[in-house]
Short mmCIF file of C-alpha atoms in Angstrom, two decimals:
data_model
loop_
_atom_site.label_atom_id
_atom_site.label_comp_id
_atom_site.label_asym_id
_atom_site.label_seq_id
_atom_site.Cartn_x
_atom_site.Cartn_y
_atom_site.Cartn_z
CA UNK A 1306 297.89 -36.26 153.96
CA UNK A 1307 301.54 -37.89 153.75
CA UNK A 1308 301.59 -40.90 152.48
CA UNK A 1309 304.47 -42.22 150.53
CA UNK A 1310 303.86 -46.25 149.40
CA UNK A 1311 302.28 -47.47 147.44
CA UNK A 1312 299.69 -50.22 147.09
CA UNK A 1313 300.79 -52.37 144.40
CA UNK A 1314 297.23 -54.39 145.34
CA UNK A 1315 297.95 -58.15 143.89
CA UNK A 1316 300.74 -56.56 141.45
CA UNK A 1317 303.53 -58.03 143.99
CA UNK A 1318 302.29 -62.00 144.16
CA UNK A 1319 302.40 -61.42 139.88
CA UNK A 1320 305.42 -59.70 140.06
CA UNK A 1321 307.57 -62.69 141.77
CA UNK A 1322 305.14 -65.41 140.32
CA UNK A 1323 305.78 -64.21 136.70
CA UNK A 1324 309.39 -62.63 137.41
CA UNK A 1325 310.90 -64.86 139.79
CA UNK A 1326 309.09 -68.01 140.42
CA UNK A 1327 308.70 -67.63 135.69
CA UNK A 1328 305.12 -68.80 135.96
CA UNK A 1329 301.15 -68.18 135.65
CA UNK A 1330 300.57 -65.68 138.75
CA UNK A 1331 297.57 -67.53 140.71
CA UNK A 1332 295.46 -64.09 139.70
CA UNK A 1333 293.11 -63.23 137.65
CA UNK A 1334 294.97 -61.02 135.10
CA UNK A 1335 293.48 -59.15 132.62
CA UNK A 1336 293.47 -60.53 129.34
CA UNK A 1337 296.32 -58.34 127.71
CA UNK A 1338 297.82 -58.53 131.18
CA UNK A 1339 297.71 -62.31 130.22
CA UNK A 1340 298.88 -62.46 126.57
CA UNK A 1341 302.54 -60.37 127.71
CA UNK A 1342 302.92 -62.91 130.46
CA UNK A 1343 302.24 -65.82 128.45
CA UNK A 1344 304.05 -64.47 125.66
CA UNK A 1345 307.28 -63.61 128.00
CA UNK A 1346 307.53 -66.98 129.21
CA UNK A 1347 307.55 -68.60 125.62
CA UNK A 1348 310.92 -66.60 125.35
CA UNK A 1349 312.64 -68.61 128.78
CA UNK A 1350 312.10 -71.47 126.87
CA UNK A 1351 314.88 -72.72 125.05
CA UNK A 1352 313.21 -75.43 122.43
CA UNK A 1353 309.73 -71.80 122.00
CA UNK A 1354 309.27 -70.71 118.60
CA UNK A 1355 311.98 -67.76 117.72
CA UNK A 1356 314.93 -70.34 118.23
CA UNK A 1357 313.62 -72.73 116.40
CA UNK A 1358 313.37 -70.69 113.14
CA UNK A 1359 316.81 -69.40 114.11
CA UNK A 1360 318.18 -72.60 114.55
CA UNK A 1361 316.28 -73.70 111.46
CA UNK A 1362 317.56 -70.31 109.42
CA UNK A 1363 321.41 -70.73 110.13
CA UNK A 1364 322.64 -70.66 106.66
CA UNK A 1365 321.17 -66.87 106.30
CA UNK A 1366 323.09 -63.60 106.99
CA UNK A 1367 322.19 -62.17 110.43
CA UNK A 1368 320.15 -59.13 108.76
CA UNK A 1369 317.55 -61.94 106.97
CA UNK A 1370 317.13 -63.94 109.70
CA UNK A 1371 316.08 -60.33 111.72
CA UNK A 1372 313.81 -59.35 109.55
CA UNK A 1373 311.57 -62.33 109.05
CA UNK A 1374 311.84 -62.66 113.09
CA UNK A 1375 310.28 -59.47 112.92
CA UNK A 1376 308.06 -59.91 110.13
CA UNK A 1377 306.85 -63.37 112.04
CA UNK A 1378 306.21 -62.71 115.16
CA UNK A 1379 305.70 -58.50 115.57
CA UNK A 1380 303.12 -60.24 118.87
CA UNK A 1381 306.29 -60.06 120.60
CA UNK A 1382 307.71 -56.98 120.37
CA UNK A 1383 311.23 -57.54 120.42
CA UNK A 1384 313.89 -55.79 117.85
CA UNK A 1385 316.37 -55.93 116.05
CA UNK A 1386 319.06 -55.64 118.89
CA UNK A 1387 316.70 -58.74 120.36
CA UNK A 1388 316.30 -60.26 118.00
CA UNK A 1389 320.42 -60.09 117.22
CA UNK A 1390 320.93 -61.51 120.54
CA UNK A 1391 319.12 -63.92 120.58
CA UNK A 1392 321.11 -64.73 116.91
CA UNK A 1393 324.22 -65.28 119.09
CA UNK A 1394 323.64 -66.76 121.48
CA UNK A 1395 321.53 -69.08 119.58
CA UNK A 1396 324.31 -70.28 117.17
CA UNK A 1397 325.58 -74.01 117.23
CA UNK A 1398 328.93 -73.69 118.47
CA UNK A 1399 331.80 -75.88 116.50
#
């Protein structure tokens, strides 16, 4: 049998809910998926903990902020380049 179709089960529903609709899916999730989706959806909010930290520490150098973010928020799984992008997007414009 040569069937090239991939059965996704409820993964299409999860994909659409999270990446398209930016909401928690209505299907039951494994704990690690639930936690990962929850963190992703938190990152989409403009007032998440990472943005708040960046805003309150703008007097520090970017390198200091990145080092602190890597230490304080390892559960997000972000790297230095993602944090730098968030810092640059968050800077208050004069």
